[in-house]
Amino acid sequence: MTLETATEAPGPTDATRTQKRAIRTRNRLMKAALSIFSEKGFDSTTIEDITERADLGKGTFYRHFPGKDELILDLTEQSTAVLTQEIDKAATTAQSTQDLMNAFLSAHRKFFMVHREEFLLLFQSRLVLNLQKEDTLSLETPFERYLETLQRHIARFIPSPVNRAKVRHLACAIAGFVSGFFSFALVGLPEADIDLSLAPLRQTFVSAASAFLFEQKATKVMKGEEESASPSLSATVMRSLSHAKTET
Amino acid sequence: MTLETATEAPGPTDATRTQKRAIRTRNRLMKAALSIFSEKGFDSTTIEDITERADLGKGTFYRHFPGKDELILDLTEQSTAVLTQEIDKAATTAQSTQDLMNAFLSAHRKFFMVHREEFLLLFQSRLVLNLQKEDTLSLETPFERYLETLQRHIARFIPSPVNRAKVRHLACAIAGFVSGFFSFALVGLPEADIDLSLAPLRQTFVSAASAFLFEQKATKVMKGEEESASPSLSATVMRSLSHAKTET
DNA sequence: TTCATGAGCGACTAGATAGTCGCATATGAC
DNA sequence: GTCATATGCGACTATCTAGTCGCTCATGAA
């Protein structure tokens, strides 16, 4: 790209004024696009929608992006970067699997609450990936990096012979649960209470994920044993539930 | 609609040939639209895309639907009907909360595996609902019915004073988890393994959801109206939920 | 048979949109 | 100051699309 024209020493200070202006413009375009995508959706957004909100000429867009597809790729990378950054920040200090799961939840919760537009963007690019299209671009790799971030943190709590497949399943489950829950909460719960609604589910989620990790470890050690539900859930609790009276 | 023109006795046999033809045509349009939506997405699909795949003239579309928005509303209702039907079929025989959660998982798994196009359609209409748009049509009510189906089955296993807010939270969590998991599995796991990947998570999921129900019962018994987990959320959520059917 | 009704059709219009291109302006090297 | 380069601009064209309208054909009532 033309932005790399600087011969060497690409520090933040020695970017020429022209380059800095170009970067500013590019950022304005991305910010405007992110904003409009979260309102009317990627496909319904026109290039002029974007340049108009960014208060720029239409031609300027094409100076910075070949087309809309490259823009959503950049935005997806930017958004997953924000999310993984939150995850890393919250998860590095975790001392137990409970800590880790709590950190995951907090990071995603913050992402949903504070970076709503990015959340909606990832929802959309994930949809694009799920559609039965041909090309798909390289839109998959940001999500791959995101899942790998989860896996990396999870792996810290798994003893030596790590079952990578199971770790990945858990990563998918975690990622799926939080994004799915928030997206359904947005439909089925009053907006103001979505954040709070996560609280009562928190302990359950943490127990479940920890139990999955435990089972993962346990099956390695002792095979054939019937898996106990969870270290934090007593057998009596489970039993009492299975015989619960049916009443409406 | 013109389909209701029949004066009385609208049995399946006594529909006039003209009416039957119209219904066939309408179904062909919906089928074609569902198929294309799952390939290129709702917004990128043109009316002519649909009529072409249905092998019909463009004007025919407008005889059956005012526009694309009404079409996706109908398709969303149809798709949630398929899903809730699967849920009802699987869940009515449940004898315990474990049974119930297993039934939920099986029904959603089947929906994802067998009715992929409907799954992708619901993913899209849910996105439309999440976007920060103005109108939103009445696209929300099919999802409301879906969540109520889940709640109805859950409520069978809750003793008399049902905490509707918590039941709804669980419904959102279940719906969110399965749709989110499948959608992430589609990105992060080999297609052939998606079905199998749910198995190791099954027990964990069932335990977690059952535990949540137990906690629901316990808090209800102990505190009556107040919730210990999140006191600040009870009032608003409870109020809005108790009028869920009538509110806009 | 005749006629009325409604389904199906596709050319057409009006409007919107993607992408281009030549020009203006700002910057930076000399 | 002068020139070269890069950014920003918006009018323009070529294409695409939504929605309409008058026509044909099938059906069904009389």
Coordinates of C-alpha atoms (C1' of nucleotides) in Angstrom, one line a residue:
Chain A
M1 CA 0.0 0.0 0.0
T2 CA 1.0 3.6 -0.4
L3 CA 1.1 4.0 3.3
E4 CA 4.3 1.9 3.5
T5 CA 6.2 4.5 1.3
A6 CA 8.3 5.6 4.3
T7 CA 11.8 4.3 3.6
E8 CA 12.5 3.2 7.2
A9 CA 12.0 3.9 10.9
P10 CA 8.2 3.8 10.8
G11 CA 7.8 5.2 14.3
P12 CA 4.6 7.0 15.1
T13 CA 6.3 10.4 15.2
D14 CA 8.1 10.4 11.9
A15 CA 5.1 9.7 9.7
T16 CA 4.9 12.5 7.3
R17 CA 2.0 14.8 7.6
T18 CA 0.5 13.5 4.4
Q19 CA 0.7 10.0 5.6
K20 CA -0.9 10.9 8.9
R21 CA -3.7 12.6 7.1
A22 CA -4.3 9.5 5.0
I23 CA -4.4 7.4 8.1
R24 CA -6.9 9.7 9.7
T25 CA -9.1 9.6 6.6
R26 CA -8.9 5.8 6.5
N27 CA -9.9 5.6 10.2
R28 CA -12.8 8.0 9.6
L29 CA -14.0 5.7 6.8
M30 CA -13.8 2.6 8.9
K31 CA -15.5 4.3 11.9
A32 CA -18.3 5.6 9.7
A33 CA -18.7 2.2 8.1
L34 CA -18.8 0.3 11.4
S35 CA -21.4 2.7 12.6
I36 CA -23.7 2.3 9.5
F37 CA -23.2 -1.5 9.3
S38 CA -24.5 -1.7 12.8
E39 CA -27.6 0.2 11.8
K40 CA -28.7 -1.1 8.4
G41 CA -26.4 -4.0 7.9
F42 CA -23.5 -4.7 5.7
D43 CA -25.3 -5.5 2.5
S44 CA -27.7 -2.6 2.6
T45 CA -25.0 -0.1 3.2
T46 CA -23.8 1.8 0.1
I47 CA -20.4 3.3 -0.4
E48 CA -22.0 6.7 -0.5
D49 CA -23.7 6.0 2.9
I50 CA -20.2 5.6 4.3
T51 CA -18.5 8.5 2.6
E52 CA -21.4 10.8 3.5
R53 CA -21.3 9.9 7.2
A54 CA -17.5 10.3 7.1
D55 CA -18.0 13.6 5.4
L56 CA -15.7 12.6 2.5
G57 CA -16.0 12.4 -1.2
K58 CA -16.9 9.1 -2.8
G59 CA -13.7 8.8 -4.7
T60 CA -11.8 8.9 -1.4
F61 CA -13.3 5.6 -0.4
Y62 CA -11.8 3.9 -3.5
R63 CA -8.4 5.4 -2.7
H64 CA -8.3 3.5 0.6
F65 CA -10.3 0.3 -0.2
P66 CA -10.7 -1.8 -3.4
G67 CA -14.3 -2.3 -2.4
K68 CA -16.7 -3.1 0.4
D69 CA -15.5 -6.6 0.9
E70 CA -12.0 -5.6 1.9
L71 CA -13.5 -3.1 4.3
I72 CA -15.5 -5.6 6.2
L73 CA -12.4 -7.8 6.3
D74 CA -10.4 -5.0 7.9
L75 CA -13.2 -4.2 10.3
T76 CA -13.6 -7.8 11.3
E77 CA -9.9 -8.0 12.1
Q78 CA -10.1 -4.8 14.0
S79 CA -13.1 -6.0 16.0
T80 CA -11.6 -9.4 16.9
A81 CA -8.5 -7.6 17.9
V82 CA -10.5 -5.5 20.4
L83 CA -12.2 -8.6 21.7
T84 CA -9.1 -10.7 22.0
Q85 CA -7.3 -7.8 23.7
E86 CA -10.1 -7.7 26.3
I87 CA -9.8 -11.5 26.8
D88 CA -6.0 -11.4 27.2
K89 CA -6.3 -8.5 29.7
A90 CA -8.8 -10.3 31.8
A91 CA -7.5 -13.9 31.5
T92 CA -3.8 -13.6 32.1
T93 CA -4.2 -13.3 35.9
A94 CA -6.5 -16.2 36.2
Q95 CA -5.3 -18.8 38.8
S96 CA -8.0 -21.4 38.3
T97 CA -10.4 -22.6 35.7
Q98 CA -13.1 -20.8 37.6
D99 CA -11.1 -17.6 37.3
L100 CA -10.6 -18.2 33.6
M101 CA -14.2 -18.8 32.8
N102 CA -15.1 -15.7 34.8
A103 CA -12.5 -13.7 32.9
F104 CA -13.9 -15.0 29.6
L105 CA -17.4 -13.9 30.6
S106 CA -16.3 -10.5 31.8
A107 CA -14.3 -9.8 28.7
H108 CA -17.2 -10.8 26.4
R109 CA -19.7 -8.9 28.5
K110 CA -17.6 -5.8 28.3
F111 CA -17.2 -6.2 24.6
F112 CA -20.9 -6.5 24.2
M113 CA -21.7 -3.5 26.5
V114 CA -19.0 -1.1 25.4
H115 CA -18.3 -2.1 21.9
R116 CA -21.8 -2.9 20.6
E117 CA -21.0 -1.9 17.1
E118 CA -18.1 -4.2 16.9
F119 CA -20.2 -7.0 18.4
L120 CA -22.8 -6.5 15.7
L121 CA -20.2 -6.4 13.0
L122 CA -18.7 -9.8 14.1
F123 CA -22.2 -11.1 14.1
Q124 CA -22.6 -10.1 10.5
S125 CA -19.2 -11.3 9.3
R126 CA -19.9 -14.6 11.0
L127 CA -23.2 -14.8 9.1
V128 CA -21.3 -14.2 5.9
L129 CA -19.0 -17.1 6.8
N130 CA -22.0 -19.4 7.5
L131 CA -23.7 -18.6 4.2
Q132 CA -23.1 -21.1 1.5
K133 CA -21.0 -18.8 -0.6
E134 CA -18.1 -19.6 -2.8
D135 CA -15.3 -17.2 -2.1
T136 CA -15.6 -16.2 1.6
L137 CA -12.4 -14.2 1.2
S138 CA -10.0 -14.6 4.0
L139 CA -12.7 -13.6 6.5
E140 CA -12.2 -16.8 8.4
T141 CA -8.8 -16.0 9.8
P142 CA -9.8 -13.3 12.3
F143 CA -12.2 -15.8 13.8
E144 CA -9.5 -18.4 13.8
R145 CA -7.3 -16.1 15.8
Y146 CA -10.1 -15.4 18.2
L147 CA -10.7 -19.1 18.8
E148 CA -7.0 -19.7 19.2
T149 CA -6.8 -17.0 21.8
L150 CA -9.5 -18.8 23.8
Q151 CA -7.7 -22.1 23.3
R152 CA -4.4 -20.7 24.4
H153 CA -5.8 -19.6 27.7
I154 CA -7.6 -22.8 28.2
A155 CA -4.6 -24.9 27.5
R156 CA -2.7 -23.4 30.4
F157 CA -5.0 -25.3 32.7
I158 CA -4.7 -28.7 31.0
P159 CA -2.0 -31.2 31.9
S160 CA 0.6 -32.2 29.4
P161 CA -1.1 -34.3 26.8
V162 CA -3.6 -31.7 25.7
N163 CA -6.6 -32.9 23.7
R164 CA -6.7 -30.1 21.2
A165 CA -10.0 -31.2 19.7
K166 CA -11.8 -31.0 23.0
V167 CA -10.2 -27.7 23.8
R168 CA -11.4 -26.4 20.5
H169 CA -14.9 -27.7 21.2
L170 CA -14.9 -25.8 24.4
A171 CA -13.7 -22.7 22.7
C172 CA -16.5 -22.9 20.2
A173 CA -19.0 -23.6 23.0
I174 CA -17.9 -20.6 24.9
A175 CA -17.8 -18.3 22.0
G176 CA -21.1 -19.6 20.8
F177 CA -22.8 -19.3 24.1
V178 CA -21.9 -15.7 24.9
S179 CA -22.6 -14.4 21.4
G180 CA -25.8 -16.4 21.2
F181 CA -27.0 -15.4 24.6
F182 CA -26.4 -11.7 24.1
S183 CA -28.0 -11.8 20.7
F184 CA -31.1 -13.6 22.1
A185 CA -31.2 -11.4 25.1
L186 CA -31.3 -8.4 22.8
V187 CA -34.5 -9.9 21.3
G188 CA -36.1 -11.4 24.4
L189 CA -35.1 -9.2 27.3
P190 CA -35.5 -5.5 28.0
E191 CA -32.4 -3.7 26.8
A192 CA -31.5 -2.2 30.1
D193 CA -31.4 -5.5 31.9
I194 CA -29.3 -7.5 29.5
D195 CA -26.1 -6.8 31.4
L196 CA -27.6 -7.8 34.7
S197 CA -29.3 -10.9 33.2
L198 CA -25.9 -12.5 32.8
A199 CA -25.2 -12.5 36.5
P200 CA -27.5 -15.3 37.5
L201 CA -26.3 -17.5 34.7
R202 CA -22.7 -16.7 35.5
Q203 CA -22.1 -19.3 38.2
T204 CA -23.9 -22.0 36.2
F205 CA -21.7 -21.2 33.2
V206 CA -18.5 -21.2 35.2
S207 CA -19.4 -24.6 36.8
A208 CA -20.4 -26.1 33.5
A209 CA -17.2 -25.1 31.6
S210 CA -15.0 -26.1 34.5
A211 CA -16.8 -29.4 34.7
F212 CA -16.1 -29.9 31.0
L213 CA -12.4 -29.2 31.6
F214 CA -12.4 -31.6 34.5
E215 CA -14.1 -34.3 32.5
Q216 CA -11.6 -33.8 29.8
K217 CA -8.8 -34.3 32.3
A218 CA -10.7 -37.2 34.1
T219 CA -11.3 -39.2 31.0
K220 CA -7.7 -39.1 30.3
V221 CA -6.8 -40.4 33.7
M222 CA -9.6 -42.8 34.5
K223 CA -11.5 -44.1 31.6
G224 CA -14.9 -45.9 31.6
E225 CA -15.9 -44.1 34.8
E226 CA -19.3 -42.5 34.7
E227 CA -18.6 -38.8 34.5
S228 CA -19.8 -36.9 37.5
A229 CA -21.7 -33.8 36.5
S230 CA -19.6 -31.2 38.1
P231 CA -17.4 -30.8 41.1
S232 CA -19.5 -27.9 42.3
L233 CA -22.8 -29.6 41.8
S234 CA -23.8 -32.1 44.4
A235 CA -25.3 -35.4 43.5
T236 CA -28.3 -34.8 45.7
V237 CA -29.0 -31.6 43.8
M238 CA -29.1 -33.4 40.6
R239 CA -31.3 -36.2 41.9
S240 CA -33.8 -33.8 43.5
L241 CA -34.1 -32.1 40.1
S242 CA -34.7 -35.3 38.2
H243 CA -37.7 -36.0 40.4
A244 CA -39.1 -32.5 40.4
K245 CA -42.8 -32.3 40.6
T246 CA -44.4 -31.2 37.4
E247 CA -46.7 -28.3 37.9
T248 CA -47.8 -25.4 35.9
Chain B
M1 CA -55.4 -12.1 1.6
T2 CA -56.8 -13.5 -1.6
L3 CA -56.3 -17.0 -0.3
E4 CA -59.1 -16.5 2.2
T5 CA -61.6 -15.9 -0.6
A6 CA -63.2 -19.3 0.1
T7 CA -66.5 -18.6 1.7
E8 CA -66.5 -21.5 4.1
A9 CA -65.4 -25.0 4.8
P10 CA -61.7 -24.4 4.0
G11 CA -60.8 -28.1 4.1
P12 CA -57.8 -29.2 2.0
T13 CA -59.9 -31.0 -0.6
D14 CA -62.4 -28.3 -1.4
A15 CA -60.0 -25.7 -2.5
T16 CA -60.7 -24.7 -6.0
R17 CA -58.1 -25.6 -8.6
T18 CA -57.2 -22.0 -9.1
Q19 CA -56.6 -21.6 -5.4
K20 CA -54.5 -24.6 -5.2
R21 CA -52.4 -23.4 -8.0
A22 CA -51.9 -20.1 -6.2
I23 CA -50.8 -21.8 -3.1
R24 CA -48.4 -24.0 -5.1
T25 CA -46.9 -20.9 -6.7
R26 CA -46.6 -19.1 -3.3
N27 CA -44.8 -22.1 -1.9
R28 CA -42.5 -22.2 -4.8
L29 CA -41.6 -18.6 -4.2
M30 CA -41.0 -19.2 -0.6
K31 CA -38.9 -22.2 -1.2
A32 CA -36.8 -20.4 -3.8
A33 CA -36.3 -17.4 -1.5
L34 CA -35.3 -19.6 1.4
S35 CA -32.8 -21.3 -0.8
I36 CA -31.2 -18.1 -2.1
F37 CA -31.3 -16.3 1.2
S38 CA -29.1 -19.1 2.6
E39 CA -26.6 -18.6 -0.2
K40 CA -26.2 -14.9 -0.6
G41 CA -28.1 -13.5 2.3
F42 CA -31.4 -11.6 2.5
D43 CA -30.2 -8.1 1.6
S44 CA -28.2 -9.2 -1.5
T45 CA -31.1 -11.2 -2.9
T46 CA -33.2 -9.5 -5.6
I47 CA -36.7 -10.2 -6.4
E48 CA -35.7 -11.4 -9.8
D49 CA -33.2 -13.8 -8.2
I50 CA -36.2 -15.4 -6.4
T51 CA -38.6 -15.5 -9.3
E52 CA -35.9 -16.8 -11.6
R53 CA -35.1 -19.7 -9.4
A54 CA -38.8 -20.3 -8.9
D55 CA -39.1 -20.2 -12.7
L56 CA -41.8 -17.6 -12.4
G57 CA -42.4 -14.1 -13.8
K58 CA -41.4 -11.1 -11.8
G59 CA -44.9 -9.8 -11.6
T60 CA -46.0 -13.0 -10.0
F61 CA -44.0 -12.2 -6.9
Y62 CA -45.9 -9.0 -6.3
R63 CA -49.2 -10.9 -6.6
H64 CA -48.2 -12.9 -3.5
F65 CA -46.1 -10.5 -1.4
P66 CA -46.1 -6.8 -1.0
G67 CA -42.3 -6.9 -0.9
K68 CA -39.2 -8.7 0.4
D69 CA -39.9 -7.7 4.0
E70 CA -43.2 -9.5 4.2
L71 CA -41.5 -12.5 2.6
I72 CA -38.9 -12.8 5.3
L73 CA -41.5 -12.4 7.9
D74 CA -43.4 -15.3 6.5
L75 CA -40.3 -17.4 6.2
T76 CA -39.3 -16.6 9.7
E77 CA -42.7 -17.7 11.0
Q78 CA -42.4 -20.9 8.9
S79 CA -38.9 -21.6 10.2
T80 CA -39.7 -21.1 13.8
A81 CA -42.8 -23.2 13.3
V82 CA -40.6 -26.0 12.1
L83 CA -38.2 -25.6 15.1
T84 CA -40.9 -25.4 17.7
Q85 CA -42.6 -28.4 16.2
E86 CA -39.4 -30.4 16.6
I87 CA -39.1 -29.1 20.2
D88 CA -42.6 -30.0 21.1
K89 CA -42.2 -33.5 19.5
A90 CA -39.1 -34.1 21.5
A91 CA -40.0 -32.5 24.8
T92 CA -43.5 -33.6 25.6
T93 CA -42.3 -37.1 26.7
A94 CA -39.6 -35.7 29.0
Q95 CA -39.9 -37.0 32.6
S96 CA -37.1 -35.0 34.2
T97 CA -35.2 -31.8 33.6
Q98 CA -32.4 -34.0 32.2
D99 CA -34.8 -35.4 29.7
L100 CA -36.0 -32.0 28.9
M101 CA -32.6 -30.5 28.2
N102 CA -31.7 -33.5 26.2
A103 CA -34.8 -33.1 24.2
F104 CA -34.0 -29.4 23.6
L105 CA -30.6 -30.3 22.4
S106 CA -31.8 -33.1 20.1
A107 CA -34.5 -30.9 18.6
H108 CA -32.1 -28.1 17.8
R109 CA -29.4 -30.4 16.6
K110 CA -31.9 -32.0 14.2
F111 CA -33.1 -28.5 13.1
F112 CA -29.5 -27.5 12.4
M113 CA -28.6 -30.8 10.5
V114 CA -31.8 -31.3 8.6
H115 CA -33.1 -27.8 8.1
R116 CA -29.9 -25.9 7.5
E117 CA -31.6 -23.3 5.3
E118 CA -34.2 -22.5 7.9
F119 CA -31.4 -22.3 10.5
L120 CA -29.5 -19.8 8.4
L121 CA -32.7 -17.8 7.8
L122 CA -33.4 -17.5 11.5
F123 CA -29.8 -16.4 12.0
Q124 CA -30.4 -13.6 9.5
S125 CA -33.7 -12.4 10.8
R126 CA -32.3 -12.4 14.3
L127 CA -29.5 -10.2 12.9
V128 CA -32.1 -7.9 11.5
L129 CA -33.7 -7.6 14.9
N130 CA -30.4 -6.9 16.6
L131 CA -29.5 -4.1 14.2
Q132 CA -30.3 -0.7 15.5
K133 CA -33.1 -0.1 13.0
E134 CA -36.4 1.8 13.4
D135 CA -39.2 -0.3 12.1
T136 CA -38.3 -4.0 12.7
L137 CA -41.7 -4.9 11.4
S138 CA -43.4 -7.6 13.5
L139 CA -40.4 -9.8 13.0
E140 CA -40.1 -10.2 16.7
T141 CA -43.2 -12.2 17.4
P142 CA -42.0 -15.5 15.8
F143 CA -39.0 -15.4 18.1
E144 CA -41.2 -14.5 21.0
R145 CA -43.3 -17.6 20.2
Y146 CA -40.2 -19.7 20.0
L147 CA -38.9 -18.5 23.4
E148 CA -42.4 -19.1 24.9
T149 CA -42.3 -22.6 23.7
L150 CA -39.1 -23.2 25.5
Q151 CA -40.5 -21.5 28.6
R152 CA -43.7 -23.5 28.5
H153 CA -41.7 -26.8 28.6
I154 CA -39.4 -25.5 31.3
A155 CA -42.3 -24.3 33.4
R156 CA -43.6 -27.9 33.7
F157 CA -40.7 -28.7 35.9
I158 CA -40.9 -25.7 38.2
P159 CA -43.1 -25.7 41.3
S160 CA -46.1 -23.4 41.6
P161 CA -44.8 -19.8 42.0
V162 CA -42.9 -19.7 38.7
N163 CA -40.2 -17.0 38.5
R164 CA -40.9 -16.1 34.9
A165 CA -37.9 -13.8 34.6
K166 CA -35.5 -16.6 35.4
V167 CA -37.3 -19.0 33.1
R168 CA -36.9 -16.6 30.4
H169 CA -33.3 -16.1 31.1
L170 CA -32.8 -19.8 30.8
A171 CA -34.7 -19.9 27.6
C172 CA -32.5 -17.2 26.2
A173 CA -29.5 -19.0 27.4
I174 CA -30.5 -22.3 25.8
A175 CA -31.6 -20.7 22.5
G176 CA -28.4 -18.6 22.5
F177 CA -26.1 -21.5 23.3
V178 CA -27.3 -23.8 20.6
S179 CA -27.5 -21.3 17.8
G180 CA -24.2 -19.8 18.8
F181 CA -22.5 -23.1 19.2
F182 CA -23.6 -24.4 15.8
S183 CA -22.7 -21.1 14.1
F184 CA -19.2 -21.1 15.6
A185 CA -18.8 -24.8 14.9
L186 CA -19.5 -24.0 11.3
V187 CA -16.6 -21.7 11.3
G188 CA -14.2 -23.5 13.6
L189 CA -14.8 -27.2 13.2
P190 CA -14.7 -29.5 10.2
E191 CA -18.2 -29.8 8.8
A192 CA -18.4 -33.6 9.3
D193 CA -17.6 -33.3 13.0
I194 CA -20.1 -30.7 13.9
D195 CA -22.8 -33.2 14.7
L196 CA -20.5 -35.3 16.8
S197 CA -19.0 -32.4 18.6
L198 CA -22.1 -31.7 20.5
A199 CA -22.0 -35.0 22.3
P200 CA -19.2 -34.3 24.7
L201 CA -20.8 -31.0 25.6
R202 CA -24.2 -32.5 26.1
Q203 CA -23.8 -33.8 29.6
T204 CA -22.2 -30.5 30.8
F205 CA -25.0 -28.5 29.2
V206 CA -27.7 -30.7 30.8
S207 CA -26.1 -30.5 34.2
A208 CA -25.7 -26.7 34.0
A209 CA -29.2 -26.0 32.9
S210 CA -30.6 -28.4 35.5
A211 CA -28.6 -26.7 38.2
F212 CA -29.9 -23.3 37.1
L213 CA -33.4 -24.6 37.4
F214 CA -32.6 -25.8 40.9
E215 CA -31.2 -22.5 41.9
Q216 CA -34.3 -20.9 40.5
K217 CA -36.5 -23.1 42.7
A218 CA -34.3 -22.5 45.8
T219 CA -34.3 -18.7 45.6
K220 CA -38.0 -18.8 45.0
V221 CA -38.7 -20.8 48.1
M222 CA -36.4 -18.8 50.3
K223 CA -37.2 -15.3 49.3
G224 CA -40.5 -15.3 47.6
E225 CA -40.6 -12.2 45.4
E226 CA -37.0 -11.0 45.9
E227 CA -34.1 -12.6 44.2
S228 CA -30.8 -13.0 46.0
A229 CA -28.6 -13.2 42.9
S230 CA -29.5 -10.0 41.3
P231 CA -31.9 -7.9 43.4
S232 CA -31.8 -4.9 41.2
L233 CA -33.0 -6.7 38.1
S234 CA -36.0 -8.4 39.5
A235 CA -38.5 -5.6 39.6
T236 CA -38.2 -4.4 36.0
V237 CA -37.7 -7.8 34.4
M238 CA -40.5 -9.4 36.3
R239 CA -42.9 -6.6 35.5
S240 CA -42.1 -6.5 31.8
L241 CA -42.2 -10.3 31.6
S242 CA -45.5 -10.7 33.2
H243 CA -47.0 -8.5 30.5
A244 CA -44.8 -10.0 27.8
K245 CA -47.6 -11.0 25.5
T246 CA -49.3 -7.6 25.4
E247 CA -46.3 -5.3 25.3
T248 CA -45.1 -4.0 22.0
Chain C
dT1 C1' -70.8 -21.3 -24.9
dT2 C1' -70.0 -17.1 -22.7
dC3 C1' -68.4 -14.2 -19.5
dA4 C1' -66.1 -12.8 -15.1
dT5 C1' -62.4 -13.4 -12.1
dG6 C1' -58.0 -14.1 -10.8
dA7 C1' -53.2 -16.0 -11.7
dG8 C1' -49.2 -15.5 -14.3
dC9 C1' -46.3 -12.8 -17.2
dG10 C1' -42.4 -9.6 -18.7
dA11 C1' -41.4 -5.1 -20.9
dC12 C1' -41.1 -0.7 -19.1
dT13 C1' -39.9 3.5 -16.1
dA14 C1' -37.9 5.8 -12.6
dG15 C1' -34.5 5.8 -9.4
dA16 C1' -30.4 4.2 -7.1
dT17 C1' -25.6 2.5 -7.1
dA18 C1' -20.8 0.9 -8.3
dG19 C1' -16.9 2.3 -10.0
dT20 C1' -14.1 5.8 -13.0
dC21 C1' -11.7 9.8 -14.2
dG22 C1' -9.9 14.3 -14.7
dC23 C1' -9.2 18.0 -11.7
dA24 C1' -8.1 20.6 -7.3
dT25 C1' -5.5 20.9 -3.2
dA26 C1' -2.0 19.8 0.2
dT27 C1' 2.5 18.2 1.2
dG28 C1' 7.3 17.6 0.8
dA29 C1' 11.8 17.5 -1.7
dC30 C1' 15.0 20.5 -3.8
Chain D
dG1 C1' 9.8 29.2 -5.3
dT2 C1' 9.1 25.1 -8.2
dC3 C1' 8.0 20.7 -9.2
dA4 C1' 6.6 16.0 -8.1
dT5 C1' 3.6 13.2 -5.6
dA6 C1' -0.2 11.8 -3.0
dT7 C1' -4.7 12.7 -1.2
dG8 C1' -9.3 14.3 -1.7
dC9 C1' -13.2 15.3 -4.7
dG10 C1' -17.7 14.8 -7.1
dA11 C1' -19.7 14.7 -11.7
dC12 C1' -20.4 11.1 -14.9
dT13 C1' -21.6 6.6 -17.1
dA14 C1' -23.2 2.1 -17.3
dT15 C1' -25.6 -1.1 -14.8
dC16 C1' -28.9 -2.8 -11.9
dT17 C1' -33.3 -3.0 -9.4
dA18 C1' -37.9 -2.1 -7.4
dG19 C1' -42.3 -1.7 -8.5
dT20 C1' -46.1 -1.1 -12.2
dC21 C1' -49.2 -2.1 -15.9
dG22 C1' -51.6 -3.9 -19.5
dC23 C1' -51.8 -8.3 -21.6
dT24 C1' -52.7 -13.5 -21.9
dC25 C1' -54.3 -17.7 -20.1
dA26 C1' -56.7 -20.8 -17.0
dT27 C1' -60.6 -21.5 -14.2
dG28 C1' -65.3 -21.8 -12.9
dA29 C1' -70.0 -20.0 -12.8
dA30 C1' -74.1 -19.3 -15.5

